[in-house]
CSV table of C-alpha atoms and ligand atoms in Angstrom, one decimal:
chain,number,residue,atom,x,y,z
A,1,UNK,CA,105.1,112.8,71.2
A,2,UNK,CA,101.9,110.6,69.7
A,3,UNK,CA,99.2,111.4,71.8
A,4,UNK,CA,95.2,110.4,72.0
A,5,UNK,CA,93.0,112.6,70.7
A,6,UNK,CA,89.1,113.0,70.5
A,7,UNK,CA,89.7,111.3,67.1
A,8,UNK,CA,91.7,108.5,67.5
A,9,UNK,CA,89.9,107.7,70.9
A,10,UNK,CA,86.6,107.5,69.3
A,11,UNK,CA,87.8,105.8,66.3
A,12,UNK,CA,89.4,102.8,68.9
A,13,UNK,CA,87.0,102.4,71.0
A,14,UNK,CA,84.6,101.8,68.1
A,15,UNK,CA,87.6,99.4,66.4
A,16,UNK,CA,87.3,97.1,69.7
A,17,UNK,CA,83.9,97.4,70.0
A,18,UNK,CA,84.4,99.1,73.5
A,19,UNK,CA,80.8,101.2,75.2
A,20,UNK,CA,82.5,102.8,78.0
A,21,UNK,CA,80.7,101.4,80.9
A,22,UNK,CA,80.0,103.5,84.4
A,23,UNK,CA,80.3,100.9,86.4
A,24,UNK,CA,84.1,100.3,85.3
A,25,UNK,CA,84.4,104.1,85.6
A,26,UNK,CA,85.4,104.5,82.0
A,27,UNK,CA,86.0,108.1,81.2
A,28,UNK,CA,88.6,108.2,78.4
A,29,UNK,CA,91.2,111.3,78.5
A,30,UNK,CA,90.8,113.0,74.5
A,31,UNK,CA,92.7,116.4,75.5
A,32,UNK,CA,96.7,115.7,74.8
A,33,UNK,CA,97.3,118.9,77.2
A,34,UNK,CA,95.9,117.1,79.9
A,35,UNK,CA,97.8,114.5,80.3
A,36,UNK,CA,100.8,116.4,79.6
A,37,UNK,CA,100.0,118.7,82.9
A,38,UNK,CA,99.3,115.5,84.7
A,39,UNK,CA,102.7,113.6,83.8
A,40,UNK,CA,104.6,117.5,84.6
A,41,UNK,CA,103.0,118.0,87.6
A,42,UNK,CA,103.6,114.5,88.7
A,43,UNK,CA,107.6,115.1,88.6
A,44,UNK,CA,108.5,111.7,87.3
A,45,UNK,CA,112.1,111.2,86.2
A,46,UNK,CA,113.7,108.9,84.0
A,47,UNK,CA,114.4,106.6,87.1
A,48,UNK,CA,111.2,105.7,87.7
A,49,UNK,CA,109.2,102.8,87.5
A,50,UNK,CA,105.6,104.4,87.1
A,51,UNK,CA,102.4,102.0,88.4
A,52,UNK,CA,99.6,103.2,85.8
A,53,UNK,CA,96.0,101.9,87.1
A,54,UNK,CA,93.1,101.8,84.3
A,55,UNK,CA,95.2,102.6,81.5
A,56,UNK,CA,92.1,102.0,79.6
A,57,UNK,CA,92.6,103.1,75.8
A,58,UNK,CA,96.8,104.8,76.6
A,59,UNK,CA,95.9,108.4,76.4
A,60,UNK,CA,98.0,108.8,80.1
A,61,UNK,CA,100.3,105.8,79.1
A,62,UNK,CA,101.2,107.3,76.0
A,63,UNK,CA,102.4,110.4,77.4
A,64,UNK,CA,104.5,108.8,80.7
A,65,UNK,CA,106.7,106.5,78.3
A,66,UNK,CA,109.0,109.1,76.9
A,67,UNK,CA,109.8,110.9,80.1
A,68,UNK,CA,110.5,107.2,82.8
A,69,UNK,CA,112.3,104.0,82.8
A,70,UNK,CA,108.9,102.0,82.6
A,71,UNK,CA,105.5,102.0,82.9
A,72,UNK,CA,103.6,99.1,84.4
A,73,UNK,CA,99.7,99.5,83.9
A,74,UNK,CA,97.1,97.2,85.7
A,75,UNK,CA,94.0,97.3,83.5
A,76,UNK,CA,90.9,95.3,84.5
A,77,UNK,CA,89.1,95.2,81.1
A,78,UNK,CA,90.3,92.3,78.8
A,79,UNK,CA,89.9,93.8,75.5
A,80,UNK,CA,91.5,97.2,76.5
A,81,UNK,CA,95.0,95.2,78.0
A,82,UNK,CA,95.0,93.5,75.4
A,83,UNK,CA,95.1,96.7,72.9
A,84,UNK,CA,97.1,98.5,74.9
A,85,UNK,CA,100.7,97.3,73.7
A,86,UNK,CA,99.1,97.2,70.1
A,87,UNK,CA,98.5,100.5,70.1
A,88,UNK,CA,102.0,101.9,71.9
A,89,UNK,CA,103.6,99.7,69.3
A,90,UNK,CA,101.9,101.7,66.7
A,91,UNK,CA,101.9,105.0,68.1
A,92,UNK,CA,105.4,105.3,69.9
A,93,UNK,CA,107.2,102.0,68.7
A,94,UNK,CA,110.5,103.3,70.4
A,95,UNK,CA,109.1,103.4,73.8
A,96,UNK,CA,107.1,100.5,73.7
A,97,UNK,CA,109.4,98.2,75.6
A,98,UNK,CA,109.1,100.4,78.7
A,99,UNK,CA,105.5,99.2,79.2
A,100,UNK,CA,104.2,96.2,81.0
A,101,UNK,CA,100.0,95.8,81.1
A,102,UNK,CA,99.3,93.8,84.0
A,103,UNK,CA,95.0,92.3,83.5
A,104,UNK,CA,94.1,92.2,86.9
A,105,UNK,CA,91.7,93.9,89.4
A,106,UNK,CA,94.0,96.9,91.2
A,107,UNK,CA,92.2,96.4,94.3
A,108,UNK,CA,93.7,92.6,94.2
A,109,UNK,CA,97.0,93.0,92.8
A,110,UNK,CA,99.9,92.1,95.1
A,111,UNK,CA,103.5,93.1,94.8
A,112,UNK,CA,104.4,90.1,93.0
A,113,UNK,CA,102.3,90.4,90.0
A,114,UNK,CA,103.7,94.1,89.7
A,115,UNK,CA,107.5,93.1,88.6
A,116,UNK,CA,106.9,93.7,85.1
A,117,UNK,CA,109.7,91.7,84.2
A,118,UNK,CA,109.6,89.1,86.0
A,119,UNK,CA,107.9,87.1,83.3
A,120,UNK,CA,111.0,87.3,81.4
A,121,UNK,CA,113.4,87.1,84.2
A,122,UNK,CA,111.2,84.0,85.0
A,123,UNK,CA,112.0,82.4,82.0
A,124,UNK,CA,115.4,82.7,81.5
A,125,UNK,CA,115.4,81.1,85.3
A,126,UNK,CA,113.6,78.2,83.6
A,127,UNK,CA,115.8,77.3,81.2
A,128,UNK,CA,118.9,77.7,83.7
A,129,UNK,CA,117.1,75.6,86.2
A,130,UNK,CA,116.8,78.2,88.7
A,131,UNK,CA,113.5,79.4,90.9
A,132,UNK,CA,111.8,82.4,90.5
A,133,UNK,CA,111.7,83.3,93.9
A,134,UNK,CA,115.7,83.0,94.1
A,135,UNK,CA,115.9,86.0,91.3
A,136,UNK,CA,117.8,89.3,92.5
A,137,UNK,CA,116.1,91.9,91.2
A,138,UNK,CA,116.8,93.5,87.5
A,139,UNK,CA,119.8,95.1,87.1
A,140,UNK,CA,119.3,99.2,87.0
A,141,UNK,CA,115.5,99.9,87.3
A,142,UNK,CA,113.9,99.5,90.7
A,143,UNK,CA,112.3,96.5,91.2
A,144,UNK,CA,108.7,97.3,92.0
A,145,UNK,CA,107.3,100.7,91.0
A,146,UNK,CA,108.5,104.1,92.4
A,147,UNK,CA,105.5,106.2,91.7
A,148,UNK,CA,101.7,106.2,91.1
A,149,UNK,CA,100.6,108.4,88.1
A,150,UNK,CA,97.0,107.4,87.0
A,151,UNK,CA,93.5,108.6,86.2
A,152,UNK,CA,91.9,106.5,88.6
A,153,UNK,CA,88.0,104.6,87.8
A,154,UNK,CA,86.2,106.9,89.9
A,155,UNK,CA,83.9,104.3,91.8
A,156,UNK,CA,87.4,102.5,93.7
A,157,UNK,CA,89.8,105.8,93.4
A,158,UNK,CA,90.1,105.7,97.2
A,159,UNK,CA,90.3,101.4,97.6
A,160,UNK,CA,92.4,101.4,95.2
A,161,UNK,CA,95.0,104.4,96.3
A,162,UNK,CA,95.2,102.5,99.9
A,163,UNK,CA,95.4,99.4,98.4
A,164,UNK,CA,98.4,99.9,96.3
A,165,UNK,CA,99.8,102.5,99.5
A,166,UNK,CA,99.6,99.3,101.5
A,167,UNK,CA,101.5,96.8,99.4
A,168,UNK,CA,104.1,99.1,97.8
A,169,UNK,CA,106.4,100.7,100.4
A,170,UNK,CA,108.6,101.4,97.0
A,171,UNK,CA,106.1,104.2,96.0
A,172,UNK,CA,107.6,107.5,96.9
A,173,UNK,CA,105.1,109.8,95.4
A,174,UNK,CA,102.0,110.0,93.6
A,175,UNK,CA,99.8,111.9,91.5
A,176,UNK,CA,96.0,110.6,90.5
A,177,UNK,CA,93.2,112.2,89.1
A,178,UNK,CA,89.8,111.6,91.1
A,179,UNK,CA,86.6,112.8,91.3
A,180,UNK,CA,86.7,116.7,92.3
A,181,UNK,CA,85.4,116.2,95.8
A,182,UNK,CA,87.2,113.2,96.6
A,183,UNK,CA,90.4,115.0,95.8
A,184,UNK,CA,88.5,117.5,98.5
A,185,UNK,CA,88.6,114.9,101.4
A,186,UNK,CA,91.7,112.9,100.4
A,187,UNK,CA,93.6,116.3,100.9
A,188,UNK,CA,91.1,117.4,104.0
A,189,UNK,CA,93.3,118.7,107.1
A,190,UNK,CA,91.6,117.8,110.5
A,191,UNK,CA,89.0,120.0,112.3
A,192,UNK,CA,87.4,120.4,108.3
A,193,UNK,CA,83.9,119.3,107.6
A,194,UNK,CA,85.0,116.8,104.5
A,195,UNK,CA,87.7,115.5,106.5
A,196,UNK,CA,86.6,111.6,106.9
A,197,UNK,CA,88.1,108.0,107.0
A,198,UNK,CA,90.2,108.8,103.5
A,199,UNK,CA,91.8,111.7,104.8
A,200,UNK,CA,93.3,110.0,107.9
A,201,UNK,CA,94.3,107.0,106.4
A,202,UNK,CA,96.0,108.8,102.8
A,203,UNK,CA,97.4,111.0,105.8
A,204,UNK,CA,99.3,107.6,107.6
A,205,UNK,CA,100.9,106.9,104.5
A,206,UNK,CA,101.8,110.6,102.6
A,207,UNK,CA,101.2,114.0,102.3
A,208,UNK,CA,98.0,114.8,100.2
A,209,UNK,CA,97.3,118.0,98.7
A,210,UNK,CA,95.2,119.0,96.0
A,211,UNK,CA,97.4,119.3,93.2
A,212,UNK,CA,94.9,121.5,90.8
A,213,UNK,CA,91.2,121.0,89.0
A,214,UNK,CA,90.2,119.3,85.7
A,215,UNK,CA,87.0,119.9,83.4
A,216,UNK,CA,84.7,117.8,82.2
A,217,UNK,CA,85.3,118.4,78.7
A,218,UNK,CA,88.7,116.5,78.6
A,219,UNK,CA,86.9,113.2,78.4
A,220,UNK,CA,85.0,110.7,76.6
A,221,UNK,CA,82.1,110.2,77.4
A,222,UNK,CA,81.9,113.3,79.9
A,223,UNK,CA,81.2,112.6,83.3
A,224,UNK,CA,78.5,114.1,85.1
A,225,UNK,CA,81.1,115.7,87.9
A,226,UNK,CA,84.3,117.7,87.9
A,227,UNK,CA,87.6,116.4,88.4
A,228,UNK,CA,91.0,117.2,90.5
A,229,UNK,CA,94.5,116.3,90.9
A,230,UNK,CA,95.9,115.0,94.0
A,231,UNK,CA,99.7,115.2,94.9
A,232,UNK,CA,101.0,112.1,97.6
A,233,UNK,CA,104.5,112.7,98.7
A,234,UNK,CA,104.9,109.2,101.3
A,235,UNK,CA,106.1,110.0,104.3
A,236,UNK,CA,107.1,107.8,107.3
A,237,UNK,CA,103.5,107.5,109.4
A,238,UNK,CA,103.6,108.5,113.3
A,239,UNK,CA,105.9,106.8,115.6
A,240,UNK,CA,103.6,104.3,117.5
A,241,UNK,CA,103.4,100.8,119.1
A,242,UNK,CA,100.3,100.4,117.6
A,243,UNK,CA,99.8,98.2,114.2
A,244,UNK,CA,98.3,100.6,111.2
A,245,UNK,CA,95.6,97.7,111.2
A,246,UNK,CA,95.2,98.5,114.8
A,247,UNK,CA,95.0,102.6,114.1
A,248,UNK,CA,93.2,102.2,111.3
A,249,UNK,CA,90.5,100.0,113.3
A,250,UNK,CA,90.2,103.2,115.8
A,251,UNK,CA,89.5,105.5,112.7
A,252,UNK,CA,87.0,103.1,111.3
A,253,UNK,CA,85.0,103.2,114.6
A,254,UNK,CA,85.5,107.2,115.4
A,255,UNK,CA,83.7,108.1,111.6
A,256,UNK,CA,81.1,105.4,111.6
A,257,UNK,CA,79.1,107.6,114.5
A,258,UNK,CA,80.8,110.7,113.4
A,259,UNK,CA,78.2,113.0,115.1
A,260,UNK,CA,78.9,111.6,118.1
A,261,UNK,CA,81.6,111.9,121.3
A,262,UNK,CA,84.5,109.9,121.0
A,263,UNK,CA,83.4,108.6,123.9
A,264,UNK,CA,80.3,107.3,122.9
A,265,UNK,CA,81.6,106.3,119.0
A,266,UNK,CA,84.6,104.1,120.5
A,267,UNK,CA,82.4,102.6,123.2
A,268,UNK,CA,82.5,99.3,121.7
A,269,UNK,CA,85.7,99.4,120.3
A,270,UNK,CA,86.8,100.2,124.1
A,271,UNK,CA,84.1,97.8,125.7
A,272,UNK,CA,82.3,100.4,127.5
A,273,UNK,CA,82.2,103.9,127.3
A,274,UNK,CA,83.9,104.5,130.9
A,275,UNK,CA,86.8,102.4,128.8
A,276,UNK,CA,87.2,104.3,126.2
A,277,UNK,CA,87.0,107.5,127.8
A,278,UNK,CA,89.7,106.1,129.6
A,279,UNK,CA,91.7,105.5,126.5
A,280,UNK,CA,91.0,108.7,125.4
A,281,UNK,CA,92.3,110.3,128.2
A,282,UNK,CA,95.5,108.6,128.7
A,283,UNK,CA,96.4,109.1,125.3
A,284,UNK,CA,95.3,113.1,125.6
A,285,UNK,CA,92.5,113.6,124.2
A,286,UNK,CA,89.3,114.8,125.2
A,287,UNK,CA,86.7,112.6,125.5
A,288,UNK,CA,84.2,115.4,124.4
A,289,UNK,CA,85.7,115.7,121.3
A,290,UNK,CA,84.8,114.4,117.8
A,291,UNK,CA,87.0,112.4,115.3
A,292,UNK,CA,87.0,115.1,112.9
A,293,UNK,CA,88.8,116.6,115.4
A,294,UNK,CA,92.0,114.9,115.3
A,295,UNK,CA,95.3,114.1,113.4
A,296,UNK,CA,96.5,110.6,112.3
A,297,UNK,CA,98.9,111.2,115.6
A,298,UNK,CA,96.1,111.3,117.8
A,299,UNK,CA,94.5,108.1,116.1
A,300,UNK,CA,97.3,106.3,116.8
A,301,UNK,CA,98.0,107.5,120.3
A,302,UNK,CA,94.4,105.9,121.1
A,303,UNK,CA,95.0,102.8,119.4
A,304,UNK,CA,98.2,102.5,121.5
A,305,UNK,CA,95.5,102.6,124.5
A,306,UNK,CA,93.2,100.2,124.2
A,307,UNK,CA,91.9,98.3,127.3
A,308,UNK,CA,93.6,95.3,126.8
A,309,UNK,CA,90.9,93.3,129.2
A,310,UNK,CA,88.9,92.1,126.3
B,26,SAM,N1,93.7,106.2,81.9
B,26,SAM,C1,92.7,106.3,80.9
B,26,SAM,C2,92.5,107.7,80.4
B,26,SAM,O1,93.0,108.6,81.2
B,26,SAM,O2,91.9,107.9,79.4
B,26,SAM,C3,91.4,105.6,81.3
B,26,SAM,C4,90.9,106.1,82.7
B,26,SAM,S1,89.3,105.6,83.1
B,26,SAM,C5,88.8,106.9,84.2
B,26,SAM,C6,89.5,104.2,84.3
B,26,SAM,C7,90.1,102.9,83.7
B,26,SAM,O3,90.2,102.0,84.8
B,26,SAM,C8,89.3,102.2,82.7
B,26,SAM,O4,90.1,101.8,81.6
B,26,SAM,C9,88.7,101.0,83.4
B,26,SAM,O5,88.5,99.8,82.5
B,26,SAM,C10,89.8,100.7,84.4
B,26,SAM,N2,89.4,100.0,85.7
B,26,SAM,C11,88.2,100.1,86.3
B,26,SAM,N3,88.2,99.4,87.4
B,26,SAM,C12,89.4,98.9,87.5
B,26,SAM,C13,90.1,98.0,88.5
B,26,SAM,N4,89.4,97.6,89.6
B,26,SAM,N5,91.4,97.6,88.3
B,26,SAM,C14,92.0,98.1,87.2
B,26,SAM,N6,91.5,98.9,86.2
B,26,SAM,C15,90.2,99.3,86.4
């Protein structure tokens, strides 16, 4: 297998011109053991359709191809989408029709710019006269992908995870690498001190554990903090009425005042506090108690009672 190294990352970037920039959260992978663990420990198959986000100069990309059906990677910088089949063509030329490199923000992309082969597909429609829309899906490779496996650009890791939770029911596990303490609260269980907003919502989609730590030395440019892998197996969220809009709104209000009572932090999500102590209490929780307190269950189990008088 071809892989990235501190060499040949350096030696692109500098062919296309590219300064890594912070605010894009570009931290290239040089270290071909890295992403070697990362594709292992993320138990992809040859059945799957892999969603890569920030592909940025291929180190990951390079080292998915061999082992799935296809890789489809979103990348939000022009110049490094455009390279990216360039260099898989050169580097592994007898993988390089697995990829697909989608330019597009990952916090925008919806389900239909994700069937890689759609442009294709599309076209072939064209010339038989047929829509687009009509098109079964491709024979023997899943539609839309079947697992996340990426390095994500720090500054969005948690938008972007919910984001692409949210539109792609297809994704049955995932494994990203994040900033070391956002790895900490993604995987937080209730009733912990870093267990926030990201925790409870990763929580209505998957299970999230922290799936092992990475140095800083394994990029280019280093970053100024550590790194971890987190594991998401989906899972079917909690049996409510409620929307996840609607549970998620309740989760919102409960960690903006998280200091506070539930009582008193769902007060004007409620209406008054009397009303949501009441929807606390019907839904059996105290009304003394904080949201750090309480599982994605109990989250929707409020949402389910909200005073419907406003
Ligand atoms: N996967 C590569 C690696 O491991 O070497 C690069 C990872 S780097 C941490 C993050 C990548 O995400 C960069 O290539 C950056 O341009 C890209 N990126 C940043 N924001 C993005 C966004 N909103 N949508 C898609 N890609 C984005």
């Amino acid at each position: 297998m071809s892989l990235l190294g501190p060499v040949e990352v350096r030696a692109l970037a500098e062919k296309l011109g590219i300064r890594p920039t912070k605010k894009l959260g570009q931290n290239f992978v040089i270290d071909g053991g890295t992403v070697r663990r990362i594709v292992r420990v993320a138990e992809v198959t040859r059945d799957d359709v892999v969603i890569e986000i920030g592909p940025g100069l291929g180190s990951l990309t390079l080292a998915l191809l061999p082992e799935v059906a296809r890789v489809v990677a979103v990348e939000i910088d022009p110049v490094l989408a455009a390279q990216l089949p360039v260099t898989v063509a050169e580097m592994d030329p007898e993988h390089a029709d697995r990829l697909s490199v989608v330019h597009a923000d990952a916090l925008k992309v919806t389900p239909d710019d994700l069937r890689a082969d759609r442009g294709d597909h599309a076209e072939s429609a064209d010339r038989r006269g047929a829509d687009a829309d009509d098109l079964p899906a491709l024979p023997d490779l899943p539609d839309l992908p079947t697992a996340l496996v990426a390095n994500l650009p720090y500054n969005v890791s948690v938008p972007v995870l919910l984001h692409l939770l949210e539109i792609l029911p297809s994704l049955r596990r995932g494994l990203v690498m994040v900033q070391s303490e956002v790895a900490d609260r993604l995987a937080a269980p209730p009733g912990s001190r870093i267990y926030g907003v990201p925790s409870v919502k990763a929580a209505w989609y998957a299970d999230v554990r922290r799936a092992g730590p990475v140095g800083r030395n394994v990029f280019w440019p280093a970053p100024n903090v550590d790194s971890g892998l987190v594991s998401l197996v989906r899972r079917d969220p909690p049996e409510t009425s409620a929307t996840r809009e609607e549970v998620f709104a309740v989760v919102d209000a409960a960690f903006a005042q998280r200091r506070k009572t539930l009582r008193a932090a769902l007060a004007s999500w409620a209406g008054t506090p009397a009303a949501a102590e009441q929807a606390l209490v019907q839904a059996g929780v105290q009304p003394s108690a904080r949201g750090e307190q309480l599982g994605v269950a109990d989250f929707a189990r409020i949402a389910e009672n909200r005073p419907r008088h406003r």
